[in-house]
């Protein structure tokens, strides 16, 4: 560890800092607001207003950290103040010789990423920093860097304002001068806040785009998972998939190879969110369980070796890897051949409650060249269960993670019906679940006849009737052949964005889309216009409408919605059993108005009658004061 050298103007710097009379003062909301905003903009758990004294760094405001100060010899900020005009950024402290053995890195709070914007006084002297800290490595966007510097200027404006007020209170002779200074500092604060508001507006727009992309990515990723369980005689297979966020890094697959063999795969990509999802997509694309020349099943160890070689060639990013388990089930011999690439141990539970763990047989995929993977062979007696799971199962919530004995006992208590894994998860979690939990995926093989089920249902939805009409809802479901979106009840404009974004995501993925209106009682004009937009976009793609009531068909005909009418299916497809709700987007009023305007402009363009009917609505929505 290398302590930062003292600045050349250290004595002058300390005099300037002491002149603000800020050290060891009580917390103030103005500074706490700034650290809160900094943490939100930079997406970090910790943000601090840090002032560097002669022997310590003291935190005027701290978000996400309990400590009030640290020794200056350990302070990242002591390095940052050496360059008052620049941001000081450390993307990975463990790889920086100045900090790799720093107690703040090797111990709490486990600093990995640091970015500090110097707090520069009027005379150009750096007093400390506004800094953000994360427990994992990361980079910053240009917008985040500019926002952090803008916020640092607001901290200095607050310091100057405080100093001016102190002078005003203590010096009657300088009252007018202090008042003028106060006004000047107030204007500086106002300019800084305006600058911050512009930054926040820009980030809000970015967040809107990211939200829609995540929503589309969730639908695309779910389409990669198996949906129809293979028919089995002496076994049943069930799965449960619950991503921690909109998208996650968990993946599973079940492949029938022939009448004798069944391949089962579960995987967990490192990280969270979109990056983990993309890594799991790469895994899915590269995974092979068949020998391409003979058509015979690959041994699990061979499948992992081939996949490791492929991923080593595709991915060259630090910290990017996948853990996985590959099983080959002999349906006739009741033997399971298993290989594990750094994954959580599989759990083999016997009918008498005894259990054994099947630990990893090699390293995670994508880390090591020429990795070698061993195999384990397990015989499944009648009633035995083999549970494959991702590590999110061990971090759901509660004071302590479940032990393997806890898992085995809960599995024995979970029953044998199609909701068994949901019951198992409830017992393991004790009904508690952290908001920031990891993805959880379960895949169970049971040596007994039964119904195999993927995506176990969540149970009947209790929908309260309102004046005789069903509560509006938009849901989706997946099969091997298509994605279904269903509209239920009296659906209004508040669901328009959810319909357009979800349907567009399916079409972008090249998946056939079926929109079902069997439970739909009414669509308002915004939903009608949005539906027309979606069908115009999908005119050359596979998109159909089914189970349309005569009342809705009459609405389509009245509004001349020819692309929609042309796509009504005369032979509706059977509906899937398991459906998931599509959440309505929490967009701003401006965004909602834009959706209303676009939908009605589409309808108005279809006929002269429509234009006359909706022109007043369009004019009202275009008015400057409409929002």
PDB file of C-alpha atoms in Angstrom, residues 211-446:
ATOM      1  CA  UNK A 211     -36.370  -0.307 -19.058  1.00  0.00           C
ATOM      2  CA  UNK A 212     -37.923  -1.132 -22.425  1.00  0.00           C
ATOM      3  CA  UNK A 213     -34.826  -3.038 -23.547  1.00  0.00           C
ATOM      4  CA  UNK A 214     -34.832  -5.069 -20.322  1.00  0.00           C
ATOM      5  CA  UNK A 215     -38.498  -5.859 -20.820  1.00  0.00           C
ATOM      6  CA  UNK A 216     -37.811  -7.118 -24.335  1.00  0.00           C
ATOM      7  CA  UNK A 217     -34.739  -9.035 -23.184  1.00  0.00           C
ATOM      8  CA  UNK A 218     -36.844 -10.850 -20.560  1.00  0.00           C
ATOM      9  CA  UNK A 219     -39.258 -12.139 -23.196  1.00  0.00           C
ATOM     10  CA  UNK A 220     -36.430 -13.101 -25.566  1.00  0.00           C
ATOM     11  CA  UNK A 221     -34.551 -14.932 -22.830  1.00  0.00           C
ATOM     12  CA  UNK A 222     -37.625 -16.868 -21.668  1.00  0.00           C
ATOM     13  CA  UNK A 223     -38.152 -18.002 -25.264  1.00  0.00           C
ATOM     14  CA  UNK A 224     -34.784 -19.822 -25.041  1.00  0.00           C
ATOM     15  CA  UNK A 225     -35.974 -22.030 -22.177  1.00  0.00           C
ATOM     16  CA  UNK A 226     -37.828 -25.330 -22.766  1.00  0.00           C
ATOM     17  CA  UNK A 227     -41.597 -25.138 -22.438  1.00  0.00           C
ATOM     18  CA  UNK A 228     -43.012 -28.601 -23.133  1.00  0.00           C
ATOM     19  CA  UNK A 229     -41.760 -31.444 -20.948  1.00  0.00           C
ATOM     20  CA  UNK A 230     -40.960 -34.722 -22.747  1.00  0.00           C
ATOM     21  CA  UNK A 231     -43.262 -37.717 -22.089  1.00  0.00           C
ATOM     22  CA  UNK A 232     -41.637 -40.131 -19.601  1.00  0.00           C
ATOM     23  CA  UNK A 233     -42.691 -43.508 -18.260  1.00  0.00           C
ATOM     24  CA  UNK A 234     -40.854 -44.100 -14.987  1.00  0.00           C
ATOM     25  CA  UNK A 235     -39.664 -40.546 -14.262  1.00  0.00           C
ATOM     26  CA  UNK A 236     -41.038 -37.047 -13.935  1.00  0.00           C
ATOM     27  CA  UNK A 237     -39.140 -33.789 -14.317  1.00  0.00           C
ATOM     28  CA  UNK A 238     -40.155 -30.421 -12.902  1.00  0.00           C
ATOM     29  CA  UNK A 239     -38.555 -26.992 -13.008  1.00  0.00           C
ATOM     30  CA  UNK A 240     -38.920 -23.598 -11.370  1.00  0.00           C
ATOM     31  CA  UNK A 241     -37.393 -20.413 -12.805  1.00  0.00           C
ATOM     32  CA  UNK A 242     -37.447 -17.067 -10.965  1.00  0.00           C
ATOM     33  CA  UNK A 243     -35.016 -14.365 -12.145  1.00  0.00           C
ATOM     34  CA  UNK A 244     -33.943 -11.881  -9.490  1.00  0.00           C
ATOM     35  CA  UNK A 245     -34.342  -8.981 -11.911  1.00  0.00           C
ATOM     36  CA  UNK A 246     -36.043  -8.484 -15.283  1.00  0.00           C
ATOM     37  CA  UNK A 247     -33.374 -10.676 -16.844  1.00  0.00           C
ATOM     38  CA  UNK A 248     -30.878 -13.008 -15.238  1.00  0.00           C
ATOM     39  CA  UNK A 249     -28.023 -15.391 -15.883  1.00  0.00           C
ATOM     40  CA  UNK A 250     -29.744 -18.695 -15.044  1.00  0.00           C
ATOM     41  CA  UNK A 251     -30.579 -21.229 -17.743  1.00  0.00           C
ATOM     42  CA  UNK A 252     -31.819 -24.817 -17.939  1.00  0.00           C
ATOM     43  CA  UNK A 253     -32.589 -27.282 -20.709  1.00  0.00           C
ATOM     44  CA  UNK A 254     -33.966 -30.805 -21.076  1.00  0.00           C
ATOM     45  CA  UNK A 255     -33.302 -32.675 -24.341  1.00  0.00           C
ATOM     46  CA  UNK A 256     -34.698 -36.065 -25.392  1.00  0.00           C
ATOM     47  CA  UNK A 257     -31.932 -37.815 -27.333  1.00  0.00           C
ATOM     48  CA  UNK A 258     -33.684 -41.079 -28.130  1.00  0.00           C
ATOM     49  CA  UNK A 259     -35.966 -43.540 -26.357  1.00  0.00           C
ATOM     50  CA  UNK A 260     -33.228 -44.370 -23.874  1.00  0.00           C
ATOM     51  CA  UNK A 261     -31.395 -41.170 -22.991  1.00  0.00           C
ATOM     52  CA  UNK A 262     -32.361 -37.750 -21.674  1.00  0.00           C
ATOM     53  CA  UNK A 263     -29.903 -34.860 -21.248  1.00  0.00           C
ATOM     54  CA  UNK A 264     -30.471 -32.283 -18.504  1.00  0.00           C
ATOM     55  CA  UNK A 265     -28.520 -29.045 -18.168  1.00  0.00           C
ATOM     56  CA  UNK A 266     -28.557 -26.222 -15.606  1.00  0.00           C
ATOM     57  CA  UNK A 267     -26.249 -23.200 -15.757  1.00  0.00           C
ATOM     58  CA  UNK A 268     -25.547 -19.904 -13.987  1.00  0.00           C
ATOM     59  CA  UNK A 269     -23.667 -17.066 -15.704  1.00  0.00           C
ATOM     60  CA  UNK A 270     -21.516 -14.747 -13.603  1.00  0.00           C
ATOM     61  CA  UNK A 271     -22.885 -11.306 -12.788  1.00  0.00           C
ATOM     62  CA  UNK A 272     -26.438  -9.948 -13.032  1.00  0.00           C
ATOM     63  CA  UNK A 273     -28.772  -8.258 -15.481  1.00  0.00           C
ATOM     64  CA  UNK A 274     -28.171  -7.963 -19.220  1.00  0.00           C
ATOM     65  CA  UNK A 275     -24.490  -9.025 -19.197  1.00  0.00           C
ATOM     66  CA  UNK A 276     -25.321 -12.278 -17.388  1.00  0.00           C
ATOM     67  CA  UNK A 277     -28.279 -12.882 -19.709  1.00  0.00           C
ATOM     68  CA  UNK A 278     -26.101 -12.457 -22.800  1.00  0.00           C
ATOM     69  CA  UNK A 279     -23.532 -14.856 -21.354  1.00  0.00           C
ATOM     70  CA  UNK A 280     -26.265 -17.439 -20.756  1.00  0.00           C
ATOM     71  CA  UNK A 281     -27.455 -16.972 -24.354  1.00  0.00           C
ATOM     72  CA  UNK A 282     -23.909 -17.708 -25.551  1.00  0.00           C
ATOM     73  CA  UNK A 283     -23.896 -20.839 -23.362  1.00  0.00           C
ATOM     74  CA  UNK A 284     -27.204 -21.972 -24.900  1.00  0.00           C
ATOM     75  CA  UNK A 285     -25.880 -21.362 -28.416  1.00  0.00           C
ATOM     76  CA  UNK A 286     -22.676 -23.335 -27.842  1.00  0.00           C
ATOM     77  CA  UNK A 287     -24.077 -26.202 -25.749  1.00  0.00           C
ATOM     78  CA  UNK A 288     -24.072 -29.609 -27.488  1.00  0.00           C
ATOM     79  CA  UNK A 289     -25.302 -32.905 -26.001  1.00  0.00           C
ATOM     80  CA  UNK A 290     -25.122 -34.943 -29.231  1.00  0.00           C
ATOM     81  CA  UNK A 291     -22.201 -36.160 -31.303  1.00  0.00           C
ATOM     82  CA  UNK A 292     -22.853 -34.461 -34.648  1.00  0.00           C
ATOM     83  CA  UNK A 293     -21.425 -37.381 -36.629  1.00  0.00           C
ATOM     84  CA  UNK A 294     -22.967 -40.385 -34.868  1.00  0.00           C
ATOM     85  CA  UNK A 295     -26.089 -38.837 -33.345  1.00  0.00           C
ATOM     86  CA  UNK A 296     -25.258 -40.547 -30.054  1.00  0.00           C
ATOM     87  CA  UNK A 297     -25.247 -38.671 -26.745  1.00  0.00           C
ATOM     88  CA  UNK A 298     -22.004 -37.046 -25.617  1.00  0.00           C
ATOM     89  CA  UNK A 299     -20.680 -37.966 -22.209  1.00  0.00           C
ATOM     90  CA  UNK A 300     -21.277 -35.011 -19.826  1.00  0.00           C
ATOM     91  CA  UNK A 301     -17.523 -34.526 -19.291  1.00  0.00           C
ATOM     92  CA  UNK A 302     -16.971 -34.367 -23.043  1.00  0.00           C
ATOM     93  CA  UNK A 303     -19.846 -31.926 -23.522  1.00  0.00           C
ATOM     94  CA  UNK A 304     -18.366 -29.580 -20.875  1.00  0.00           C
ATOM     95  CA  UNK A 305     -14.864 -29.795 -22.378  1.00  0.00           C
ATOM     96  CA  UNK A 306     -16.152 -28.860 -25.839  1.00  0.00           C
ATOM     97  CA  UNK A 307     -18.215 -26.032 -24.379  1.00  0.00           C
ATOM     98  CA  UNK A 308     -15.272 -24.704 -22.347  1.00  0.00           C
ATOM     99  CA  UNK A 309     -13.085 -24.595 -25.492  1.00  0.00           C
ATOM    100  CA  UNK A 310     -15.822 -22.783 -27.415  1.00  0.00           C
ATOM    101  CA  UNK A 311     -16.410 -20.201 -24.693  1.00  0.00           C
ATOM    102  CA  UNK A 312     -12.692 -19.568 -24.240  1.00  0.00           C
ATOM    103  CA  UNK A 313     -12.636 -18.591 -27.913  1.00  0.00           C
ATOM    104  CA  UNK A 314     -15.767 -16.436 -27.730  1.00  0.00           C
ATOM    105  CA  UNK A 315     -15.299 -14.595 -24.428  1.00  0.00           C
ATOM    106  CA  UNK A 316     -12.179 -12.694 -23.392  1.00  0.00           C
ATOM    107  CA  UNK A 317     -13.477 -10.603 -20.507  1.00  0.00           C
ATOM    108  CA  UNK A 318     -12.168 -10.736 -16.928  1.00  0.00           C
ATOM    109  CA  UNK A 319     -14.652 -12.288 -14.520  1.00  0.00           C
ATOM    110  CA  UNK A 320     -16.908 -13.681 -17.275  1.00  0.00           C
ATOM    111  CA  UNK A 321     -17.630 -17.367 -16.695  1.00  0.00           C
ATOM    112  CA  UNK A 322     -20.459 -19.882 -16.419  1.00  0.00           C
ATOM    113  CA  UNK A 323     -21.007 -22.673 -13.898  1.00  0.00           C
ATOM    114  CA  UNK A 324     -23.026 -25.641 -15.142  1.00  0.00           C
ATOM    115  CA  UNK A 325     -24.116 -29.220 -14.508  1.00  0.00           C
ATOM    116  CA  UNK A 326     -24.728 -31.662 -17.365  1.00  0.00           C
ATOM    117  CA  UNK A 327     -26.562 -34.925 -16.661  1.00  0.00           C
ATOM    118  CA  UNK A 328     -27.180 -37.879 -18.964  1.00  0.00           C
ATOM    119  CA  UNK A 329     -30.101 -39.976 -17.677  1.00  0.00           C
ATOM    120  CA  UNK A 330     -30.376 -43.610 -18.812  1.00  0.00           C
ATOM    121  CA  UNK A 331     -34.140 -44.110 -18.721  1.00  0.00           C
ATOM    122  CA  UNK A 332     -33.788 -47.884 -18.881  1.00  0.00           C
ATOM    123  CA  UNK A 333     -30.961 -48.410 -16.399  1.00  0.00           C
ATOM    124  CA  UNK A 334     -32.003 -45.577 -14.005  1.00  0.00           C
ATOM    125  CA  UNK A 335     -28.375 -44.394 -14.073  1.00  0.00           C
ATOM    126  CA  UNK A 336     -27.400 -40.729 -14.111  1.00  0.00           C
ATOM    127  CA  UNK A 337     -23.967 -39.744 -15.415  1.00  0.00           C
ATOM    128  CA  UNK A 338     -23.122 -36.252 -14.099  1.00  0.00           C
ATOM    129  CA  UNK A 339     -20.360 -33.703 -14.678  1.00  0.00           C
ATOM    130  CA  UNK A 340     -20.193 -30.307 -12.967  1.00  0.00           C
ATOM    131  CA  UNK A 341     -18.261 -27.195 -14.014  1.00  0.00           C
ATOM    132  CA  UNK A 342     -17.776 -25.274 -10.756  1.00  0.00           C
ATOM    133  CA  UNK A 343     -21.511 -25.449  -9.995  1.00  0.00           C
ATOM    134  CA  UNK A 344     -23.304 -25.851  -6.660  1.00  0.00           C
ATOM    135  CA  UNK A 345     -23.392 -29.535  -5.646  1.00  0.00           C
ATOM    136  CA  UNK A 346     -26.329 -31.574  -6.926  1.00  0.00           C
ATOM    137  CA  UNK A 347     -28.481 -33.114  -4.179  1.00  0.00           C
ATOM    138  CA  UNK A 348     -29.421 -36.806  -4.371  1.00  0.00           C
ATOM    139  CA  UNK A 349     -32.219 -37.543  -1.856  1.00  0.00           C
ATOM    140  CA  UNK A 350     -33.246 -41.139  -1.177  1.00  0.00           C
ATOM    141  CA  UNK A 351     -36.764 -42.213  -0.255  1.00  0.00           C
ATOM    142  CA  UNK A 352     -35.670 -42.801   3.357  1.00  0.00           C
ATOM    143  CA  UNK A 353     -34.521 -39.182   3.711  1.00  0.00           C
ATOM    144  CA  UNK A 354     -30.796 -39.891   3.479  1.00  0.00           C
ATOM    145  CA  UNK A 355     -28.930 -37.763   0.973  1.00  0.00           C
ATOM    146  CA  UNK A 356     -25.586 -37.282  -0.697  1.00  0.00           C
ATOM    147  CA  UNK A 357     -23.953 -34.343  -2.449  1.00  0.00           C
ATOM    148  CA  UNK A 358     -22.495 -34.582  -5.947  1.00  0.00           C
ATOM    149  CA  UNK A 359     -19.784 -31.920  -5.919  1.00  0.00           C
ATOM    150  CA  UNK A 360     -18.153 -30.185  -8.880  1.00  0.00           C
ATOM    151  CA  UNK A 361     -15.885 -32.268 -11.091  1.00  0.00           C
ATOM    152  CA  UNK A 362     -14.043 -29.416 -12.806  1.00  0.00           C
ATOM    153  CA  UNK A 363     -13.614 -25.609 -13.018  1.00  0.00           C
ATOM    154  CA  UNK A 364     -16.205 -23.088 -14.295  1.00  0.00           C
ATOM    155  CA  UNK A 365     -16.528 -22.698 -18.055  1.00  0.00           C
ATOM    156  CA  UNK A 366     -14.532 -19.983 -19.787  1.00  0.00           C
ATOM    157  CA  UNK A 367     -11.754 -19.602 -17.192  1.00  0.00           C
ATOM    158  CA  UNK A 368      -9.186 -22.317 -17.875  1.00  0.00           C
ATOM    159  CA  UNK A 369      -7.610 -23.567 -21.085  1.00  0.00           C
ATOM    160  CA  UNK A 370      -7.653 -27.364 -21.488  1.00  0.00           C
ATOM    161  CA  UNK A 371      -9.842 -27.826 -18.400  1.00  0.00           C
ATOM    162  CA  UNK A 372     -10.523 -31.443 -17.431  1.00  0.00           C
ATOM    163  CA  UNK A 373     -13.931 -32.547 -16.151  1.00  0.00           C
ATOM    164  CA  UNK A 374     -14.587 -35.729 -14.196  1.00  0.00           C
ATOM    165  CA  UNK A 375     -17.878 -37.595 -13.904  1.00  0.00           C
ATOM    166  CA  UNK A 376     -20.063 -39.108 -11.188  1.00  0.00           C
ATOM    167  CA  UNK A 377     -22.477 -42.002 -11.674  1.00  0.00           C
ATOM    168  CA  UNK A 378     -25.648 -42.185  -9.559  1.00  0.00           C
ATOM    169  CA  UNK A 379     -28.333 -44.866  -9.521  1.00  0.00           C
ATOM    170  CA  UNK A 380     -31.869 -43.575  -8.918  1.00  0.00           C
ATOM    171  CA  UNK A 381     -33.999 -46.094  -7.024  1.00  0.00           C
ATOM    172  CA  UNK A 382     -37.778 -45.806  -7.157  1.00  0.00           C
ATOM    173  CA  UNK A 383     -38.826 -42.605  -5.374  1.00  0.00           C
ATOM    174  CA  UNK A 384     -35.335 -41.062  -5.350  1.00  0.00           C
ATOM    175  CA  UNK A 385     -34.936 -37.412  -6.317  1.00  0.00           C
ATOM    176  CA  UNK A 386     -32.020 -35.556  -7.885  1.00  0.00           C
ATOM    177  CA  UNK A 387     -32.154 -31.767  -7.450  1.00  0.00           C
ATOM    178  CA  UNK A 388     -30.091 -29.400  -9.609  1.00  0.00           C
ATOM    179  CA  UNK A 389     -30.174 -25.746  -8.543  1.00  0.00           C
ATOM    180  CA  UNK A 390     -28.400 -22.416  -8.897  1.00  0.00           C
ATOM    181  CA  UNK A 391     -26.739 -20.694  -5.945  1.00  0.00           C
ATOM    182  CA  UNK A 392     -29.572 -18.170  -5.604  1.00  0.00           C
ATOM    183  CA  UNK A 393     -31.382 -20.897  -3.661  1.00  0.00           C
ATOM    184  CA  UNK A 394     -28.877 -20.445  -0.816  1.00  0.00           C
ATOM    185  CA  UNK A 395     -29.285 -16.656  -0.628  1.00  0.00           C
ATOM    186  CA  UNK A 396     -33.027 -16.028  -0.636  1.00  0.00           C
ATOM    187  CA  UNK A 397     -33.193 -14.261   2.710  1.00  0.00           C
ATOM    188  CA  UNK A 398     -33.380 -14.903   6.418  1.00  0.00           C
ATOM    189  CA  UNK A 399     -30.583 -14.789   8.966  1.00  0.00           C
ATOM    190  CA  UNK A 400     -28.711 -17.898   7.793  1.00  0.00           C
ATOM    191  CA  UNK A 401     -28.559 -19.803   4.488  1.00  0.00           C
ATOM    192  CA  UNK A 402     -30.137 -23.295   4.467  1.00  0.00           C
ATOM    193  CA  UNK A 403     -27.885 -26.305   4.991  1.00  0.00           C
ATOM    194  CA  UNK A 404     -27.885 -29.315   2.670  1.00  0.00           C
ATOM    195  CA  UNK A 405     -29.813 -31.186   5.372  1.00  0.00           C
ATOM    196  CA  UNK A 406     -32.421 -28.411   5.348  1.00  0.00           C
ATOM    197  CA  UNK A 407     -32.739 -28.760   1.562  1.00  0.00           C
ATOM    198  CA  UNK A 408     -33.073 -32.560   1.738  1.00  0.00           C
ATOM    199  CA  UNK A 409     -35.755 -32.379   4.449  1.00  0.00           C
ATOM    200  CA  UNK A 410     -37.683 -29.665   2.605  1.00  0.00           C
ATOM    201  CA  UNK A 411     -37.542 -31.693  -0.617  1.00  0.00           C
ATOM    202  CA  UNK A 412     -38.996 -34.719   1.169  1.00  0.00           C
ATOM    203  CA  UNK A 413     -41.846 -32.563   2.539  1.00  0.00           C
ATOM    204  CA  UNK A 414     -42.660 -30.863  -0.752  1.00  0.00           C
ATOM    205  CA  UNK A 415     -44.976 -33.533  -2.136  1.00  0.00           C
ATOM    206  CA  UNK A 416     -45.129 -34.969  -5.634  1.00  0.00           C
ATOM    207  CA  UNK A 417     -47.612 -32.783  -7.511  1.00  0.00           C
ATOM    208  CA  UNK A 418     -46.872 -30.096 -10.066  1.00  0.00           C
ATOM    209  CA  UNK A 419     -46.548 -27.383  -7.384  1.00  0.00           C
ATOM    210  CA  UNK A 420     -43.977 -29.314  -5.373  1.00  0.00           C
ATOM    211  CA  UNK A 421     -41.025 -27.029  -6.121  1.00  0.00           C
ATOM    212  CA  UNK A 422     -43.002 -23.950  -5.114  1.00  0.00           C
ATOM    213  CA  UNK A 423     -43.757 -25.607  -1.769  1.00  0.00           C
ATOM    214  CA  UNK A 424     -40.083 -26.551  -1.453  1.00  0.00           C
ATOM    215  CA  UNK A 425     -38.970 -22.962  -2.075  1.00  0.00           C
ATOM    216  CA  UNK A 426     -41.430 -21.619   0.500  1.00  0.00           C
ATOM    217  CA  UNK A 427     -40.127 -24.024   3.161  1.00  0.00           C
ATOM    218  CA  UNK A 428     -36.457 -23.262   2.399  1.00  0.00           C
ATOM    219  CA  UNK A 429     -36.952 -19.467   2.444  1.00  0.00           C
ATOM    220  CA  UNK A 430     -39.232 -19.501   5.541  1.00  0.00           C
ATOM    221  CA  UNK A 431     -41.502 -17.182   3.580  1.00  0.00           C
ATOM    222  CA  UNK A 432     -38.800 -14.467   3.394  1.00  0.00           C
ATOM    223  CA  UNK A 433     -37.179 -13.078   0.279  1.00  0.00           C
ATOM    224  CA  UNK A 434     -34.637 -10.268  -0.115  1.00  0.00           C
ATOM    225  CA  UNK A 435     -35.414  -7.607  -2.706  1.00  0.00           C
ATOM    226  CA  UNK A 436     -31.909  -7.920  -4.174  1.00  0.00           C
ATOM    227  CA  UNK A 437     -31.878 -11.728  -4.228  1.00  0.00           C
ATOM    228  CA  UNK A 438     -30.098 -13.618  -6.992  1.00  0.00           C
ATOM    229  CA  UNK A 439     -31.779 -15.642  -9.731  1.00  0.00           C
ATOM    230  CA  UNK A 440     -33.223 -18.986  -8.558  1.00  0.00           C
ATOM    231  CA  UNK A 441     -33.588 -21.968 -10.895  1.00  0.00           C
ATOM    232  CA  UNK A 442     -34.520 -25.505  -9.837  1.00  0.00           C
ATOM    233  CA  UNK A 443     -34.555 -28.680 -11.959  1.00  0.00           C
ATOM    234  CA  UNK A 444     -35.707 -31.919 -10.292  1.00  0.00           C
ATOM    235  CA  UNK A 445     -35.596 -35.520 -11.570  1.00  0.00           C
ATOM    236  CA  UNK A 446     -37.844 -37.905  -9.658  1.00  0.00           C
TER     237      UNK A 446
END
